[in-house]
Amino acid sequence: MAEVKVIGSSASLFCLRVEWALKFKGVEYEYLEEDLRNKSPMLLKYNPVYKKIPVLLHHDKSIPESLVILDYVEETWKDNPLMPEDPYEKATARFWAKFADEKCIFGAWGACRAEGEEKEKAIESAIESFKFLEKQIEGKKFFSGEQIGYLDLVLGWIPIYLNVMEEVGDMKLVGAERFPLLHEWSQNFIETPLIKECSPARDKLVNYFTASLSYLRSLETKKQ
Amino acid sequence: MADDLILLNLWSSPFGMRVRIALAEKGLDYELIEEDLSNKSPLLLKMNPVRKQIPVLIHKGRPICESLIIVQYIDEVWRHKSPLLPSDPYARAKSRFWADYVDKNIYAIGKLVWGATGEIQEAAKKELIEWFKVLEGEVGDKPYFGGDSFGIVDVALIPFYSWFYAVETCGNFSIVAECPKLVSWAKRCMERESVSKSLPDQYKMYCFLLELKTKFQAQ
């Protein structure tokens, strides 16, 4: 029986960062795909509070919430540290991780979902958030420095998911002209072998986001 | 200042209270600067240009933002006294999970209970009671969320005790009737000087929140 398991969904960017962290640490794990429209008793048992993926199982211990999982992985498997050692740099990385999760992911998804005038406003707001990231990468190859680290894994959804959200949501948020540094980081990031190895296929993501958007819009229509 | 610490704060902010509690637990000296959020100081805008929010802890001239990130920073730098996180990785993960749970759920919903009216308030009240019951289930009969030691989950949640009178009065319900163990836990925390000195009086908070509520409704 595998010591480490990840309960996840192959379209989820939150699961992807967990898998990347485990791969970087050289931790073998078993991946268990969850059908989110028909949640398994296992998921409900191991994440009774939120009933969401990802959940990391390590022996009989279960840890939900991707950023909590990343901290756990970092503290349990000490090889190839992903986090800076210095407490101030660690706090800074955590700040940007929280900011990006709250403002960039939900900003982009919000802009994707919105329509009409609201969409314009949502796009503008999301772009403002990404500007902060562009500034953060200035002078560095990766957010964590010379090598990929915690913050790169947390932001790693950008090169893989953002373009899909832009296509599905019929919008432009982050392009090479407007965000050249972010674009360069994205190229460096996705070319890294470990990252390439377990990134989901683009067409799968397009299908997933298209279906999610239709579903959400149909719910909104029903409410009206 | 011996520890070279400045805290940009607002007396009524539960997030600021978290940092004050953590600093007090560690016995740290710091300069407390009260911000006027309707007229943010150049220092605040310089130290937190991204979110422009309090609390901000400035240590040796460098800012740390976001209350739970600040609390973890304090715990890591001054590890030798009153640790706020356990040393075992799994216990730490559980602490982080529950602190994050408080962060994601309590503020927004609590605000609607004292701040909104009608159906929105009623729905928020039901949800808040639900979240409180989950937390009550987690602390159970233990002295604190982490067991015998006061820790980050307690630090994250106890500031909202200063809202209890306001949410009960505005929402017309009794928290002790719904969640007696949670109230016992809160009173136990209040016996700690770090907590009692960092939380404002509940009635003072109630008056302040009512003022805010009136302002929002007028807008």
XYZ file of C-alpha atoms in Angstrom:
443
model
C 0.000 0.000 0.000
C 1.403 3.391 -0.971
C 2.610 5.475 1.944
C 1.514 8.703 0.278
C -1.652 9.284 -1.706
C -3.139 12.323 -3.330
C -6.904 12.507 -3.713
C -7.343 14.907 -6.578
C -8.874 15.955 -9.817
C -6.717 16.053 -12.924
C -8.138 19.414 -13.978
C -7.467 21.088 -10.640
C -4.636 23.589 -10.390
C -4.654 23.142 -6.630
C -3.877 19.433 -7.028
C -1.199 20.094 -9.587
C 0.875 22.187 -7.207
C 0.756 19.374 -4.649
C 1.925 16.809 -7.208
C 4.724 19.092 -8.331
C 5.896 19.535 -4.731
C 5.961 15.775 -4.154
C 7.866 15.217 -7.408
C 10.415 17.877 -6.538
C 10.985 16.165 -3.220
C 11.288 12.775 -4.883
C 8.327 11.452 -2.894
C 6.502 8.539 -4.501
C 2.756 8.722 -4.283
C -0.372 7.120 -5.550
C -2.795 9.416 -7.312
C -6.512 8.830 -6.775
C -8.801 10.609 -9.224
C -11.983 11.924 -7.690
C -15.255 12.449 -9.591
C -16.352 15.799 -8.181
C -19.945 15.344 -9.329
C -20.130 12.142 -7.327
C -17.834 12.504 -4.339
C -16.444 9.303 -2.894
C -16.934 8.151 0.722
C -13.152 8.364 0.962
C -13.099 12.101 0.157
C -15.988 12.774 2.534
C -14.150 10.865 5.250
C -10.789 12.584 4.772
C -12.090 16.107 4.187
C -15.397 16.263 6.061
C -15.162 20.037 6.578
C -14.884 21.176 2.964
C -15.364 17.934 0.981
C -12.875 19.255 -1.566
C -9.703 18.148 -3.296
C -6.758 18.019 -3.006
C -6.273 15.913 0.093
C -2.897 14.418 0.938
C -2.931 11.093 2.742
C 0.248 10.132 4.556
C -0.219 6.783 6.299
C -3.432 7.410 8.243
C -3.074 11.181 8.329
C -5.128 13.394 6.034
C -4.250 16.960 5.137
C -6.577 19.137 3.015
C -6.011 22.629 1.545
C -3.201 22.910 -0.986
C -1.093 25.548 0.801
C -1.358 23.638 4.090
C -0.301 20.507 2.193
C 2.723 22.304 0.694
C 3.881 23.315 4.177
C 3.409 19.752 5.393
C 5.355 18.303 2.456
C 8.155 20.820 3.051
C 8.392 20.008 6.752
C 8.086 16.225 6.404
C 10.497 15.578 3.523
C 13.511 17.762 4.102
C 15.432 17.048 0.849
C 15.311 19.716 -1.866
C 13.822 22.490 0.259
C 11.197 24.536 -1.543
C 10.799 27.293 1.022
C 13.433 29.892 1.878
C 15.092 29.347 5.240
C 15.017 32.949 6.328
C 11.760 33.734 8.188
C 11.331 37.100 6.450
C 11.718 35.598 2.982
C 9.380 32.796 3.996
C 6.774 35.324 5.144
C 7.181 37.199 1.858
C 6.656 34.003 -0.169
C 3.552 33.193 1.898
C 2.213 36.705 1.346
C 2.506 36.405 -2.436
C 1.035 32.912 -2.415
C -2.034 34.167 -0.523
C -2.313 37.268 -2.695
C -2.077 35.300 -5.933
C -4.601 32.694 -4.777
C -7.105 35.320 -3.667
C -6.631 37.968 -6.318
C -5.145 36.325 -9.401
C -6.859 32.930 -9.531
C -10.263 34.188 -8.495
C -9.717 37.403 -10.400
C -9.041 35.479 -13.600
C -11.890 33.036 -13.040
C -14.236 35.904 -12.155
C -13.290 37.719 -15.363
C -13.784 34.473 -17.284
C -17.319 34.059 -15.924
C -18.427 37.675 -16.099
C -20.317 39.162 -19.013
C -20.830 42.603 -20.508
C -19.785 45.651 -18.493
C -19.001 43.556 -15.453
C -16.545 41.569 -17.546
C -14.612 44.705 -18.514
C -14.316 45.723 -14.867
C -13.325 42.207 -13.807
C -10.631 42.060 -16.502
C -9.204 45.431 -15.430
C -9.132 44.367 -11.806
C -7.441 41.042 -12.614
C -4.803 42.805 -14.743
C -3.985 45.096 -11.800
C -3.326 42.026 -9.668
C -1.038 40.464 -12.256
C 0.957 43.695 -12.462
C 2.137 43.058 -8.912
C 3.441 39.646 -9.961
C 5.248 41.156 -12.955
C 7.033 43.469 -10.538
C 7.897 40.595 -8.202
C 9.686 38.569 -10.880
C 11.864 41.509 -11.951
C 15.570 40.589 -11.921
C 14.903 36.923 -11.136
C 14.702 33.781 -13.217
C 12.142 32.244 -10.878
C 10.074 33.782 -8.089
C 12.197 31.791 -5.636
C 15.495 32.889 -7.229
C 17.771 30.807 -9.437
C 15.755 27.656 -8.926
C 12.114 26.732 -8.762
C 10.691 26.919 -5.268
C 7.476 27.218 -3.277
C 6.178 30.396 -4.873
C 6.825 29.139 -8.412
C 4.818 26.002 -7.674
C 1.992 28.082 -6.212
C 1.992 30.374 -9.268
C 2.688 27.564 -11.725
C -0.961 27.465 -12.768
C -0.382 30.675 -14.720
C 1.450 29.220 -17.740
C -0.921 26.264 -17.901
C -4.388 27.446 -16.912
C -4.510 31.159 -17.607
C -4.420 30.891 -21.354
C -7.214 28.294 -21.181
C -9.342 30.633 -19.039
C -8.649 33.416 -21.512
C -9.798 31.280 -24.423
C -12.896 29.923 -22.683
C -13.753 33.314 -21.210
C -13.060 35.147 -24.468
C -10.689 37.656 -22.927
C -7.063 38.753 -22.808
C -5.402 39.157 -19.430
C -1.713 38.368 -19.532
C 0.143 38.514 -22.848
C 3.839 38.633 -23.685
C 3.638 42.311 -24.671
C 1.911 43.490 -21.533
C 3.744 41.180 -19.123
C 7.119 40.277 -20.697
C 8.767 39.180 -17.447
C 5.871 36.961 -16.418
C 5.886 35.518 -19.926
C 9.597 34.716 -19.722
C 9.175 33.111 -16.300
C 6.264 31.056 -17.689
C 8.446 29.694 -20.488
C 11.262 28.816 -18.077
C 8.808 27.192 -15.720
C 6.942 24.940 -18.151
C 10.161 23.858 -19.851
C 11.405 22.375 -16.572
C 11.305 18.568 -17.007
C 9.550 17.759 -13.702
C 6.843 20.299 -14.484
C 6.374 19.126 -18.074
C 6.063 15.544 -16.844
C 2.807 15.989 -14.987
C 1.034 18.930 -16.543
C -2.460 18.222 -17.852
C -3.220 18.252 -21.578
C -4.522 21.595 -22.800
C -7.596 20.250 -24.583
C -8.671 18.473 -21.409
C -8.522 21.770 -19.529
C -10.405 23.603 -22.282
C -13.178 20.993 -22.072
C -13.239 21.180 -18.283
C -13.448 24.985 -18.131
C -15.966 25.174 -20.959
C -18.183 22.675 -19.150
C -17.768 24.481 -15.791
C -18.657 27.817 -17.335
C -21.760 26.430 -19.070
C -22.865 24.787 -15.860
C -22.442 27.972 -13.810
C -24.211 30.082 -16.441
C -27.089 27.595 -16.554
C -27.446 27.901 -12.767
C -27.549 31.675 -13.082
C -30.212 31.449 -15.813
C -32.315 29.167 -13.629
C -32.174 31.669 -10.764
C -33.530 34.481 -12.963
C 13.064 49.853 20.956
C 14.714 46.658 22.186
C 13.134 44.344 19.637
C 12.929 46.915 16.822
C 9.240 46.282 16.157
C 6.472 48.555 14.982
C 2.866 47.459 14.570
C 0.542 49.428 12.311
C -2.857 48.673 13.734
C -6.489 49.592 14.293
C -7.889 48.937 17.777
C -11.084 47.393 16.440
C -9.470 45.006 13.945
C -9.631 41.318 14.906
C -6.641 40.810 12.617
C -4.603 43.398 14.499
C -5.612 41.759 17.783
C -4.093 38.492 16.578
C -0.704 40.133 16.143
C -0.903 41.919 19.507
C -1.707 38.632 21.224
C 1.233 36.888 19.536
C 3.640 39.693 20.445
C 2.418 39.627 24.045
C 2.727 35.839 24.262
C 6.364 36.226 23.246
C 6.928 39.085 25.693
C 8.025 41.453 22.933
C 8.246 45.244 23.117
C 6.948 47.173 20.171
C 5.722 50.568 19.087
C 1.996 50.572 18.416
C 0.820 53.001 15.738
C -2.922 53.447 15.398
C -3.955 54.017 11.774
C -6.861 56.069 10.494
C -8.120 53.969 7.595
C -9.996 56.906 6.083
C -6.668 58.713 5.874
C -3.939 56.092 5.514
C -0.488 57.150 6.594
C 2.419 57.338 4.125
C 4.099 54.687 6.285
C 1.214 52.232 5.806
C 1.086 52.877 2.062
C 4.845 52.388 1.836
C 4.901 49.232 3.974
C 1.838 47.575 2.447
C 1.522 49.018 -1.069
C -0.257 45.903 -2.360
C -3.195 45.651 0.035
C -2.892 48.978 1.920
C -4.322 47.218 5.005
C -3.470 46.758 8.633
C -2.021 44.970 10.494
C 1.541 45.418 9.289
C 4.433 44.379 11.474
C 7.645 46.232 10.722
C 10.693 44.383 12.020
C 14.078 46.092 11.603
C 12.517 48.269 8.915
C 11.036 45.385 6.884
C 7.277 44.876 6.629
C 5.369 41.653 7.141
C 1.689 41.705 6.137
C -1.385 39.473 6.630
C -2.158 38.627 10.234
C -1.626 34.855 10.206
C 1.560 35.224 8.168
C 2.752 37.777 10.754
C 1.870 35.397 13.616
C 3.843 32.589 11.970
C 6.759 34.947 11.383
C 6.766 35.987 15.038
C 6.628 32.335 16.054
C 9.564 31.424 13.803
C 11.816 34.312 14.802
C 11.118 34.040 18.564
C 10.766 30.284 18.622
C 12.269 29.813 22.082
C 9.329 31.312 24.000
C 5.664 30.204 24.069
C 5.577 28.425 20.695
C 2.308 29.056 18.866
C 2.703 26.111 16.516
C 3.543 22.555 17.610
C 6.757 20.971 16.338
C 5.251 17.865 14.725
C 4.492 18.477 10.994
C 1.053 16.836 11.123
C 0.016 18.753 14.235
C 1.283 21.916 12.523
C -0.790 21.079 9.439
C -3.915 20.661 11.555
C -3.241 24.000 13.282
C -2.717 25.744 9.953
C -5.879 24.172 8.543
C -8.058 25.399 11.405
C -6.455 28.855 11.512
C -7.124 29.110 7.775
C -10.704 27.903 8.367
C -11.279 30.759 10.803
C -9.697 33.175 8.334
C -11.868 32.080 5.422
C -15.208 31.893 7.188
C -15.716 33.893 10.356
C -15.021 37.531 9.446
C -17.175 37.798 6.329
C -20.149 36.018 7.841
C -19.860 37.684 11.244
C -19.867 41.061 9.519
C -23.210 40.265 7.909
C -24.700 39.271 11.244
C -23.958 42.641 12.877
C -23.989 44.644 9.657
C -26.915 43.419 7.591
C -30.653 43.144 8.154
C -33.565 40.988 7.040
C -33.028 37.818 5.075
C -29.324 38.380 4.522
C -28.764 38.731 8.250
C -30.860 35.643 9.027
C -28.978 33.517 6.532
C -25.656 34.802 7.850
C -26.703 34.039 11.421
C -27.524 30.426 10.529
C -24.198 30.058 8.742
C -22.213 31.631 11.588
C -23.795 29.272 14.109
C -22.902 26.372 11.823
C -19.263 27.481 11.563
C -19.116 28.026 15.336
C -20.486 24.527 15.924
C -17.813 23.037 13.685
C -15.176 24.921 15.673
C -16.803 23.864 18.929
C -16.626 20.265 17.740
C -12.953 20.697 17.049
C -11.977 22.199 20.404
C -14.313 19.896 22.368
C -13.278 19.608 26.005
C -9.657 20.497 25.344
C -8.254 23.618 27.017
C -7.213 25.023 23.631
C -7.528 23.993 19.983
C -4.047 22.477 19.985
C -4.583 20.696 23.305
C -2.807 21.936 26.406
C -0.945 24.770 24.717
C -2.386 28.043 23.540
C -1.637 28.270 19.829
C -2.251 29.800 16.444
C -5.849 28.593 16.096
C -6.740 30.195 19.422
C -4.925 33.370 18.316
C -6.829 33.344 15.025
C -10.263 32.924 16.578
C -10.271 34.636 19.984
C -10.348 38.203 18.621
C -13.852 37.464 17.332
C -14.933 37.034 20.945
C -14.924 40.843 21.016
C -17.757 40.647 18.465
C -19.947 38.305 20.526
C -22.113 40.954 22.191
C -22.582 42.722 18.834
C -23.570 39.600 16.878
C -25.847 38.363 19.680
C -27.599 41.694 20.048
C -27.927 42.440 16.332
C -28.708 38.848 15.441
C -30.958 38.266 18.434
C -29.513 34.965 19.573
C -27.309 33.573 22.302
C -23.932 32.104 21.444
C -23.606 30.359 24.800
C -26.959 28.631 24.204
C -25.823 27.419 20.784
C -22.157 26.719 21.546
C -21.476 26.522 25.283
C -18.085 24.810 24.893
C -16.898 27.495 22.511
C -17.778 30.151 25.079
C -15.934 28.173 27.801
C -12.911 28.051 25.535
C -13.169 31.818 24.912
C -13.349 32.606 28.628
C -10.342 30.395 29.236
C -8.389 32.357 26.618
C -9.487 35.627 28.195
C -7.753 34.544 31.419
C -4.464 34.998 29.568
C -3.124 38.518 29.905
C -1.949 38.515 26.277
C -5.584 38.109 25.238
C -7.393 40.254 27.798
C -5.054 43.177 27.104
C -5.431 42.867 23.323
C -9.208 42.624 23.061
C -11.418 45.670 23.486
C -14.462 45.548 25.732
C -17.404 43.882 23.938
C -19.772 46.779 24.561
C -17.274 49.311 23.213
C -16.938 47.107 20.112
C -20.728 46.862 19.796
C -21.091 50.676 19.815
C -18.333 51.015 17.252
C -19.817 48.365 14.939
C -23.265 49.974 15.222
C -21.739 53.260 14.084
C -20.173 51.480 11.104
C -23.477 49.799 10.327
C -25.272 53.147 10.317
C -22.608 54.619 8.043
C -22.939 51.726 5.543
C -26.697 51.935 5.537
C -26.570 55.685 4.904
C -24.336 55.168 1.835
